[in-house]
PDB file of N, CA, C and O in Angstrom:
ATOM      1  N   MET Y   1      42.996  63.586  66.317  1.00 87.00           N
ATOM      2  CA  MET Y   1      42.298  62.766  65.252  1.00 87.00           C
ATOM      3  C   MET Y   1      43.268  63.214  63.953  1.00 87.00           C
ATOM      4  O   MET Y   1      43.808  64.255  63.875  1.00 87.00           O
ATOM      5  N   SER Y   2      43.222  61.858  63.466  1.00 91.00           N
ATOM      6  CA  SER Y   2      44.070  62.135  62.107  1.00 91.00           C
ATOM      7  C   SER Y   2      43.279  61.563  61.097  1.00 91.00           C
ATOM      8  O   SER Y   2      42.394  60.591  61.228  1.00 91.00           O
ATOM      9  N   THR Y   3      43.518  62.044  59.862  1.00 90.00           N
ATOM     10  CA  THR Y   3      42.823  61.652  58.607  1.00 90.00           C
ATOM     11  C   THR Y   3      43.877  61.518  57.535  1.00 90.00           C
ATOM     12  O   THR Y   3      44.883  62.246  57.499  1.00 90.00           O
ATOM     13  N   THR Y   4      43.927  60.302  56.701  1.00 88.00           N
ATOM     14  CA  THR Y   4      44.689  60.398  55.545  1.00 88.00           C
ATOM     15  C   THR Y   4      43.737  59.827  54.591  1.00 88.00           C
ATOM     16  O   THR Y   4      43.045  58.876  54.496  1.00 88.00           O
ATOM     17  N   VAL Y   5      44.109  60.343  53.357  1.00 87.00           N
ATOM     18  CA  VAL Y   5      43.388  59.833  52.093  1.00 87.00           C
ATOM     19  C   VAL Y   5      44.488  59.603  51.097  1.00 87.00           C
ATOM     20  O   VAL Y   5      45.177  60.413  50.295  1.00 87.00           O
ATOM     21  N   GLY Y   6      44.674  58.142  50.966  1.00 84.00           N
ATOM     22  CA  GLY Y   6      45.696  57.706  49.755  1.00 84.00           C
ATOM     23  C   GLY Y   6      47.044  58.083  50.253  1.00 84.00           C
ATOM     24  O   GLY Y   6      48.053  57.701  49.499  1.00 84.00           O
ATOM     25  N   GLY Y   7      47.221  58.330  51.388  1.00 82.00           N
ATOM     26  CA  GLY Y   7      48.769  58.770  51.988  1.00 82.00           C
ATOM     27  C   GLY Y   7      49.502  57.549  52.131  1.00 82.00           C
ATOM     28  O   GLY Y   7      50.706  57.584  52.025  1.00 82.00           O
ATOM     29  N   VAL Y   8      48.800  56.730  52.794  1.00 79.00           N
ATOM     30  CA  VAL Y   8      49.535  55.446  53.439  1.00 79.00           C
ATOM     31  C   VAL Y   8      49.394  54.235  52.324  1.00 79.00           C
ATOM     32  O   VAL Y   8      50.546  53.680  51.790  1.00 79.00           O
ATOM     33  N   ILE Y   9      48.133  54.189  51.889  1.00 85.00           N
ATOM     34  CA  ILE Y   9      47.913  53.149  51.186  1.00 85.00           C
ATOM     35  C   ILE Y   9      47.033  53.912  49.714  1.00 85.00           C
ATOM     36  O   ILE Y   9      46.008  54.218  50.268  1.00 85.00           O
ATOM     37  N   PRO Y  10      47.483  53.691  48.670  1.00 90.00           N
ATOM     38  CA  PRO Y  10      46.785  54.450  47.658  1.00 90.00           C
ATOM     39  C   PRO Y  10      45.328  53.835  47.804  1.00 90.00           C
ATOM     40  O   PRO Y  10      45.305  52.432  47.974  1.00 90.00           O
ATOM     41  N   GLY Y  11      44.384  54.583  47.331  1.00 92.00           N
ATOM     42  CA  GLY Y  11      42.820  54.532  47.416  1.00 92.00           C
ATOM     43  C   GLY Y  11      42.230  54.033  48.726  1.00 92.00           C
ATOM     44  O   GLY Y  11      40.983  53.637  48.680  1.00 92.00           O
ATOM     45  N   VAL Y  12      42.795  54.398  49.904  1.00 94.00           N
ATOM     46  CA  VAL Y  12      42.345  54.081  51.245  1.00 94.00           C
ATOM     47  C   VAL Y  12      42.032  55.370  51.585  1.00 94.00           C
ATOM     48  O   VAL Y  12      43.012  56.291  51.775  1.00 94.00           O
ATOM     49  N   THR Y  13      41.227  55.514  52.547  1.00 94.00           N
ATOM     50  CA  THR Y  13      40.880  56.480  53.473  1.00 94.00           C
ATOM     51  C   THR Y  13      40.893  56.175  54.881  1.00 94.00           C
ATOM     52  O   THR Y  13      40.156  55.003  55.064  1.00 94.00           O
ATOM     53  N   SER Y  14      41.339  56.720  55.794  1.00 95.00           N
ATOM     54  CA  SER Y  14      41.508  56.435  57.172  1.00 95.00           C
ATOM     55  C   SER Y  14      41.352  57.659  57.961  1.00 95.00           C
ATOM     56  O   SER Y  14      41.945  58.395  57.804  1.00 95.00           O
ATOM     57  N   LEU Y  15      40.874  57.219  59.259  1.00 96.00           N
ATOM     58  CA  LEU Y  15      40.261  58.197  60.013  1.00 96.00           C
ATOM     59  C   LEU Y  15      40.824  57.407  61.651  1.00 96.00           C
ATOM     60  O   LEU Y  15      40.457  56.361  61.522  1.00 96.00           O
ATOM     61  N   ALA Y  16      41.654  58.203  62.226  1.00 96.00           N
ATOM     62  CA  ALA Y  16      42.033  57.475  63.512  1.00 96.00           C
ATOM     63  C   ALA Y  16      41.788  58.788  64.972  1.00 96.00           C
ATOM     64  O   ALA Y  16      42.153  59.649  64.574  1.00 96.00           O
ATOM     65  N   ALA Y  17      41.706  58.128  65.880  1.00 96.00           N
ATOM     66  CA  ALA Y  17      41.596  59.032  67.123  1.00 96.00           C
ATOM     67  C   ALA Y  17      41.752  57.888  68.573  1.00 96.00           C
ATOM     68  O   ALA Y  17      41.531  56.979  68.343  1.00 96.00           O
ATOM     69  N   PRO Y  18      42.346  58.813  69.358  1.00 93.00           N
ATOM     70  CA  PRO Y  18      43.208  58.006  70.471  1.00 93.00           C
ATOM     71  C   PRO Y  18      41.863  57.876  71.531  1.00 93.00           C
ATOM     72  O   PRO Y  18      40.986  58.788  71.639  1.00 93.00           O
ATOM     73  N   VAL Y  19      42.310  56.822  72.488  1.00 92.00           N
ATOM     74  CA  VAL Y  19      41.412  56.603  73.729  1.00 92.00           C
ATOM     75  C   VAL Y  19      42.271  56.905  74.811  1.00 92.00           C
ATOM     76  O   VAL Y  19      43.390  56.270  74.976  1.00 92.00           O
ATOM     77  N   PHE Y  20      41.922  57.810  75.730  1.00 90.00           N
ATOM     78  CA  PHE Y  20      42.741  58.121  76.877  1.00 90.00           C
ATOM     79  C   PHE Y  20      42.095  57.706  78.076  1.00 90.00           C
ATOM     80  O   PHE Y  20      41.166  57.237  78.156  1.00 90.00           O
ATOM     81  N   THR Y  21      43.230  57.269  79.254  1.00 89.00           N
ATOM     82  CA  THR Y  21      42.785  56.757  80.593  1.00 89.00           C
ATOM     83  C   THR Y  21      42.811  57.913  81.482  1.00 89.00           C
ATOM     84  O   THR Y  21      43.264  58.942  81.198  1.00 89.00           O
ATOM     85  N   ALA Y  22      42.609  57.458  82.878  1.00 86.00           N
ATOM     86  CA  ALA Y  22      43.182  58.426  83.562  1.00 86.00           C
ATOM     87  C   ALA Y  22      44.341  59.064  84.047  1.00 86.00           C
ATOM     88  O   ALA Y  22      44.943  59.886  84.497  1.00 86.00           O
ATOM     89  N   GLY Y  23      45.418  57.975  83.403  1.00 81.00           N
ATOM     90  CA  GLY Y  23      46.707  58.253  83.389  1.00 81.00           C
ATOM     91  C   GLY Y  23      47.545  58.954  82.542  1.00 81.00           C
ATOM     92  O   GLY Y  23      46.463  59.868  81.792  1.00 81.00           O
ATOM     93  N   GLU Y  24      48.764  58.963  82.427  1.00 73.00           N
ATOM     94  CA  GLU Y  24      49.279  59.833  81.403  1.00 73.00           C
ATOM     95  C   GLU Y  24      49.219  58.940  79.988  1.00 73.00           C
ATOM     96  O   GLU Y  24      49.601  59.822  79.033  1.00 73.00           O
ATOM     97  N   SER Y  25      49.219  57.781  79.877  1.00 75.00           N
ATOM     98  CA  SER Y  25      49.266  57.108  78.265  1.00 75.00           C
ATOM     99  C   SER Y  25      47.814  56.881  77.973  1.00 75.00           C
ATOM    100  O   SER Y  25      46.900  56.987  78.526  1.00 75.00           O
ATOM    101  N   PHE Y  26      47.673  56.666  76.715  1.00 72.00           N
ATOM    102  CA  PHE Y  26      46.429  56.111  76.096  1.00 72.00           C
ATOM    103  C   PHE Y  26      46.590  54.671  75.603  1.00 72.00           C
ATOM    104  O   PHE Y  26      47.998  54.073  75.163  1.00 72.00           O
ATOM    105  N   PRO Y  27      45.521  53.716  76.206  1.00 83.00           N
ATOM    106  CA  PRO Y  27      45.555  52.492  75.805  1.00 83.00           C
ATOM    107  C   PRO Y  27      45.740  51.781  74.290  1.00 83.00           C
ATOM    108  O   PRO Y  27      45.923  50.932  73.867  1.00 83.00           O
ATOM    109  N   LEU Y  28      45.023  52.798  73.407  1.00 91.00           N
ATOM    110  CA  LEU Y  28      44.610  52.244  72.121  1.00 91.00           C
ATOM    111  C   LEU Y  28      44.065  53.499  71.232  1.00 91.00           C
ATOM    112  O   LEU Y  28      43.909  54.366  71.770  1.00 91.00           O
ATOM    113  N   VAL Y  29      44.271  53.283  69.988  1.00 95.00           N
ATOM    114  CA  VAL Y  29      43.398  54.143  68.964  1.00 95.00           C
ATOM    115  C   VAL Y  29      42.535  53.449  68.330  1.00 95.00           C
ATOM    116  O   VAL Y  29      42.635  52.140  67.685  1.00 95.00           O
ATOM    117  N   VAL Y  30      41.293  53.975  67.896  1.00 96.00           N
ATOM    118  CA  VAL Y  30      40.560  53.671  67.366  1.00 96.00           C
ATOM    119  C   VAL Y  30      40.466  53.998  65.597  1.00 96.00           C
ATOM    120  O   VAL Y  30      40.605  55.282  65.564  1.00 96.00           O
ATOM    121  N   THR Y  31      40.432  53.080  64.733  1.00 95.00           N
ATOM    122  CA  THR Y  31      40.544  53.614  63.264  1.00 95.00           C
ATOM    123  C   THR Y  31      39.625  53.028  62.415  1.00 95.00           C
ATOM    124  O   THR Y  31      39.262  51.811  62.497  1.00 95.00           O
ATOM    125  N   LEU Y  32      39.310  53.829  61.515  1.00 95.00           N
ATOM    126  CA  LEU Y  32      38.050  53.470  60.489  1.00 95.00           C
ATOM    127  C   LEU Y  32      38.925  53.605  59.198  1.00 95.00           C
ATOM    128  O   LEU Y  32      39.751  54.380  59.119  1.00 95.00           O
ATOM    129  N   VAL Y  33      38.799  52.508  58.465  1.00 95.00           N
ATOM    130  CA  VAL Y  33      39.510  52.280  57.164  1.00 95.00           C
ATOM    131  C   VAL Y  33      38.440  51.826  56.046  1.00 95.00           C
ATOM    132  O   VAL Y  33      37.797  51.116  56.457  1.00 95.00           O
ATOM    133  N   MET Y  34      38.502  52.659  54.892  1.00 94.00           N
ATOM    134  CA  MET Y  34      37.254  52.705  54.001  1.00 94.00           C
ATOM    135  C   MET Y  34      38.082  52.801  52.616  1.00 94.00           C
ATOM    136  O   MET Y  34      39.146  53.391  52.376  1.00 94.00           O
ATOM    137  N   PRO Y  35      37.486  52.352  51.442  1.00 94.00           N
ATOM    138  CA  PRO Y  35      37.953  52.478  50.228  1.00 94.00           C
ATOM    139  C   PRO Y  35      37.546  54.044  49.898  1.00 94.00           C
ATOM    140  O   PRO Y  35      36.716  54.666  50.449  1.00 94.00           O
ATOM    141  N   ALA Y  36      38.608  54.940  49.341  1.00 91.00           N
ATOM    142  CA  ALA Y  36      38.585  56.137  48.961  1.00 91.00           C
ATOM    143  C   ALA Y  36      37.622  56.753  48.027  1.00 91.00           C
ATOM    144  O   ALA Y  36      36.702  57.479  48.286  1.00 91.00           O
ATOM    145  N   ARG Y  37      37.464  55.646  47.280  1.00 92.00           N
ATOM    146  CA  ARG Y  37      36.404  55.912  45.963  1.00 92.00           C
ATOM    147  C   ARG Y  37      34.890  56.147  46.830  1.00 92.00           C
ATOM    148  O   ARG Y  37      34.423  55.297  47.271  1.00 92.00           O
ATOM    149  N   GLY Y  38      34.190  57.223  46.467  1.00 90.00           N
ATOM    150  CA  GLY Y  38      32.993  57.291  46.723  1.00 90.00           C
ATOM    151  C   GLY Y  38      32.817  57.976  48.087  1.00 90.00           C
ATOM    152  O   GLY Y  38      31.676  58.585  48.394  1.00 90.00           O
ATOM    153  N   ILE Y  39      33.785  58.359  48.730  1.00 91.00           N
ATOM    154  CA  ILE Y  39      33.941  58.995  50.077  1.00 91.00           C
ATOM    155  C   ILE Y  39      33.695  60.317  49.704  1.00 91.00           C
ATOM    156  O   ILE Y  39      34.907  61.032  49.146  1.00 91.00           O
ATOM    157  N   THR Y  40      32.895  61.317  50.391  1.00 92.00           N
ATOM    158  CA  THR Y  40      32.773  62.550  50.269  1.00 92.00           C
ATOM    159  C   THR Y  40      33.443  63.272  51.362  1.00 92.00           C
ATOM    160  O   THR Y  40      33.767  62.843  52.490  1.00 92.00           O
ATOM    161  N   GLU Y  41      33.525  64.711  51.192  1.00 92.00           N
ATOM    162  CA  GLU Y  41      33.825  65.461  52.468  1.00 92.00           C
ATOM    163  C   GLU Y  41      33.032  65.318  53.631  1.00 92.00           C
ATOM    164  O   GLU Y  41      33.200  65.349  54.558  1.00 92.00           O
ATOM    165  N   GLN Y  42      31.839  65.217  53.331  1.00 95.00           N
ATOM    166  CA  GLN Y  42      30.409  65.242  53.960  1.00 95.00           C
ATOM    167  C   GLN Y  42      30.722  64.115  54.781  1.00 95.00           C
ATOM    168  O   GLN Y  42      30.328  64.051  55.838  1.00 95.00           O
ATOM    169  N   ASP Y  43      31.101  62.737  54.237  1.00 95.00           N
ATOM    170  CA  ASP Y  43      31.154  61.612  54.879  1.00 95.00           C
ATOM    171  C   ASP Y  43      32.095  61.671  55.782  1.00 95.00           C
ATOM    172  O   ASP Y  43      32.088  61.182  56.960  1.00 95.00           O
ATOM    173  N   VAL Y  44      33.239  62.211  55.288  1.00 94.00           N
ATOM    174  CA  VAL Y  44      34.382  62.227  56.609  1.00 94.00           C
ATOM    175  C   VAL Y  44      34.347  62.923  57.603  1.00 94.00           C
ATOM    176  O   VAL Y  44      34.483  62.630  58.739  1.00 94.00           O
ATOM    177  N   ALA Y  45      33.483  63.999  57.517  1.00 95.00           N
ATOM    178  CA  ALA Y  45      32.934  65.088  58.475  1.00 95.00           C
ATOM    179  C   ALA Y  45      31.829  64.199  59.520  1.00 95.00           C
ATOM    180  O   ALA Y  45      32.216  64.467  60.602  1.00 95.00           O
ATOM    181  N   ARG Y  46      31.037  63.613  58.817  1.00 97.00           N
ATOM    182  CA  ARG Y  46      30.474  62.880  59.688  1.00 97.00           C
ATOM    183  C   ARG Y  46      30.902  61.749  60.262  1.00 97.00           C
ATOM    184  O   ARG Y  46      30.553  61.589  61.473  1.00 97.00           O
ATOM    185  N   LEU Y  47      31.643  61.076  59.823  1.00 96.00           N
ATOM    186  CA  LEU Y  47      32.343  59.803  60.287  1.00 96.00           C
ATOM    187  C   LEU Y  47      33.350  60.112  61.389  1.00 96.00           C
ATOM    188  O   LEU Y  47      33.514  59.755  62.481  1.00 96.00           O
ATOM    189  N   SER Y  48      34.253  61.376  61.180  1.00 96.00           N
ATOM    190  CA  SER Y  48      34.902  62.044  62.128  1.00 96.00           C
ATOM    191  C   SER Y  48      34.220  62.435  63.285  1.00 96.00           C
ATOM    192  O   SER Y  48      34.711  61.974  64.430  1.00 96.00           O
ATOM    193  N   ALA Y  49      32.956  62.815  63.273  1.00 97.00           N
ATOM    194  CA  ALA Y  49      32.104  63.328  64.470  1.00 97.00           C
ATOM    195  C   ALA Y  49      31.905  62.083  65.508  1.00 97.00           C
ATOM    196  O   ALA Y  49      32.121  61.849  66.415  1.00 97.00           O
ATOM    197  N   GLU Y  50      31.377  60.969  64.592  1.00 97.00           N
ATOM    198  CA  GLU Y  50      30.887  59.897  65.356  1.00 97.00           C
ATOM    199  C   GLU Y  50      32.084  59.182  66.042  1.00 97.00           C
ATOM    200  O   GLU Y  50      32.158  58.586  67.123  1.00 97.00           O
ATOM    201  N   LEU Y  51      33.344  59.148  65.366  1.00 97.00           N
ATOM    202  CA  LEU Y  51      34.617  58.480  65.949  1.00 97.00           C
ATOM    203  C   LEU Y  51      34.798  59.241  67.017  1.00 97.00           C
ATOM    204  O   LEU Y  51      35.170  58.613  68.133  1.00 97.00           O
ATOM    205  N   LEU Y  52      34.805  60.450  67.045  1.00 95.00           N
ATOM    206  CA  LEU Y  52      35.272  61.382  68.365  1.00 95.00           C
ATOM    207  C   LEU Y  52      34.218  61.290  69.467  1.00 95.00           C
ATOM    208  O   LEU Y  52      34.557  60.961  70.639  1.00 95.00           O
ATOM    209  N   ASP Y  53      33.051  61.077  68.838  1.00 95.00           N
ATOM    210  CA  ASP Y  53      32.128  61.069  70.293  1.00 95.00           C
ATOM    211  C   ASP Y  53      32.111  59.564  70.585  1.00 95.00           C
ATOM    212  O   ASP Y  53      32.179  59.404  71.948  1.00 95.00           O
ATOM    213  N   SER Y  54      32.550  58.403  70.017  1.00 96.00           N
ATOM    214  CA  SER Y  54      32.893  57.190  70.448  1.00 96.00           C
ATOM    215  C   SER Y  54      33.982  57.193  71.279  1.00 96.00           C
ATOM    216  O   SER Y  54      34.165  56.444  72.483  1.00 96.00           O
ATOM    217  N   THR Y  55      35.350  57.603  70.848  1.00 93.00           N
ATOM    218  CA  THR Y  55      36.377  57.544  71.504  1.00 93.00           C
ATOM    219  C   THR Y  55      36.180  58.449  72.926  1.00 93.00           C
ATOM    220  O   THR Y  55      36.858  58.153  73.858  1.00 93.00           O
ATOM    221  N   ARG Y  56      35.571  59.554  72.760  1.00 92.00           N
ATOM    222  CA  ARG Y  56      35.288  60.104  74.187  1.00 92.00           C
ATOM    223  C   ARG Y  56      34.528  59.656  75.209  1.00 92.00           C
ATOM    224  O   ARG Y  56      34.994  59.436  76.201  1.00 92.00           O
ATOM    225  N   ALA Y  57      33.436  58.864  74.740  1.00 92.00           N
ATOM    226  CA  ALA Y  57      32.795  57.915  75.444  1.00 92.00           C
ATOM    227  C   ALA Y  57      33.585  56.947  76.204  1.00 92.00           C
ATOM    228  O   ALA Y  57      33.491  56.461  77.467  1.00 92.00           O
ATOM    229  N   MET Y  58      34.611  56.322  75.237  1.00 92.00           N
ATOM    230  CA  MET Y  58      35.409  55.296  75.694  1.00 92.00           C
ATOM    231  C   MET Y  58      36.316  55.451  76.910  1.00 92.00           C
ATOM    232  O   MET Y  58      36.523  54.999  77.983  1.00 92.00           O
ATOM    233  N   SER Y  59      36.886  56.875  76.545  1.00 90.00           N
ATOM    234  CA  SER Y  59      37.843  57.523  77.214  1.00 90.00           C
ATOM    235  C   SER Y  59      37.351  57.931  78.818  1.00 90.00           C
ATOM    236  O   SER Y  59      37.920  57.683  79.886  1.00 90.00           O
ATOM    237  N   GLU Y  60      35.963  58.108  78.581  1.00 90.00           N
ATOM    238  CA  GLU Y  60      35.421  58.757  80.125  1.00 90.00           C
ATOM    239  C   GLU Y  60      35.003  57.378  80.859  1.00 90.00           C
ATOM    240  O   GLU Y  60      35.461  57.309  82.054  1.00 90.00           O
ATOM    241  N   VAL Y  61      34.788  56.109  80.075  1.00 90.00           N
ATOM    242  CA  VAL Y  61      34.534  55.069  81.002  1.00 90.00           C
ATOM    243  C   VAL Y  61      35.931  54.567  81.445  1.00 90.00           C
ATOM    244  O   VAL Y  61      36.073  54.266  82.846  1.00 90.00           O
ATOM    245  N   LEU Y  62      37.001  54.958  80.869  1.00 89.00           N
ATOM    246  CA  LEU Y  62      38.356  54.538  81.420  1.00 89.00           C
ATOM    247  C   LEU Y  62      38.940  55.476  82.348  1.00 89.00           C
ATOM    248  O   LEU Y  62      40.251  55.458  82.712  1.00 89.00           O
ATOM    249  N   GLY Y  63      38.221  56.520  82.696  1.00 89.00           N
ATOM    250  CA  GLY Y  63      38.616  57.439  83.661  1.00 89.00           C
ATOM    251  C   GLY Y  63      39.248  58.753  83.325  1.00 89.00           C
ATOM    252  O   GLY Y  63      39.471  59.557  84.132  1.00 89.00           O
ATOM    253  N   HIS Y  64      38.951  58.905  82.195  1.00 88.00           N
ATOM    254  CA  HIS Y  64      39.872  60.303  81.536  1.00 88.00           C
ATOM    255  C   HIS Y  64      38.779  61.292  81.632  1.00 88.00           C
ATOM    256  O   HIS Y  64      37.427  61.006  81.581  1.00 88.00           O
ATOM    257  N   SER Y  65      39.072  62.491  82.384  1.00 81.00           N
ATOM    258  CA  SER Y  65      38.236  63.775  82.468  1.00 81.00           C
ATOM    259  C   SER Y  65      37.865  64.343  80.899  1.00 81.00           C
ATOM    260  O   SER Y  65      38.960  64.966  80.256  1.00 81.00           O
ATOM    261  N   VAL Y  66      37.095  64.279  80.260  1.00 66.00           N
ATOM    262  CA  VAL Y  66      36.940  64.681  78.859  1.00 66.00           C
ATOM    263  C   VAL Y  66      36.252  66.006  79.001  1.00 66.00           C
ATOM    264  O   VAL Y  66      35.045  66.397  79.628  1.00 66.00           O
ATOM    265  N   ASP Y  67      36.977  67.041  78.200  1.00 66.00           N
ATOM    266  CA  ASP Y  67      36.541  68.641  78.234  1.00 66.00           C
ATOM    267  C   ASP Y  67      35.611  68.617  76.815  1.00 66.00           C
ATOM    268  O   ASP Y  67      35.841  68.621  75.809  1.00 66.00           O
ATOM    269  N   GLN Y  68      34.126  68.762  77.302  1.00 54.00           N
ATOM    270  CA  GLN Y  68      33.143  68.853  76.210  1.00 54.00           C
ATOM    271  C   GLN Y  68      33.214  69.896  75.264  1.00 54.00           C
ATOM    272  O   GLN Y  68      32.631  70.040  74.131  1.00 54.00           O
ATOM    273  N   ARG Y  69      34.083  71.134  75.482  1.00 48.00           N
ATOM    274  CA  ARG Y  69      34.237  72.074  74.726  1.00 48.00           C
ATOM    275  C   ARG Y  69      35.000  71.767  73.741  1.00 48.00           C
ATOM    276  O   ARG Y  69      35.155  72.620  72.596  1.00 48.00           O
ATOM    277  N   ARG Y  70      36.142  70.777  73.655  1.00 50.00           N
ATOM    278  CA  ARG Y  70      36.906  70.589  72.714  1.00 50.00           C
ATOM    279  C   ARG Y  70      36.504  69.777  71.455  1.00 50.00           C
ATOM    280  O   ARG Y  70      35.567  68.950  71.704  1.00 50.00           O
ATOM    281  N   PRO Y  71      36.857  69.833  70.577  1.00 46.00           N
ATOM    282  CA  PRO Y  71      36.370  69.118  69.354  1.00 46.00           C
ATOM    283  C   PRO Y  71      36.723  67.732  69.330  1.00 46.00           C
ATOM    284  O   PRO Y  71      37.684  67.203  70.194  1.00 46.00           O
TER     285      PRO Y  71
END
């Protein structure tokens, strides 16, 4: 998972996580992009957890063996 706050585009926060398949490569990355203004650390933590839950579920559907112990 990757998080940027104003690093790529000033005033923008983005969160990104990969989706894996059963093979060696991953077919896509899911990214959330939002205005940095008003976003708290708690918001980023909550959205990060939701994003990771979603990308894990997508990865499972695509045949990737997901280790539930990893964040």
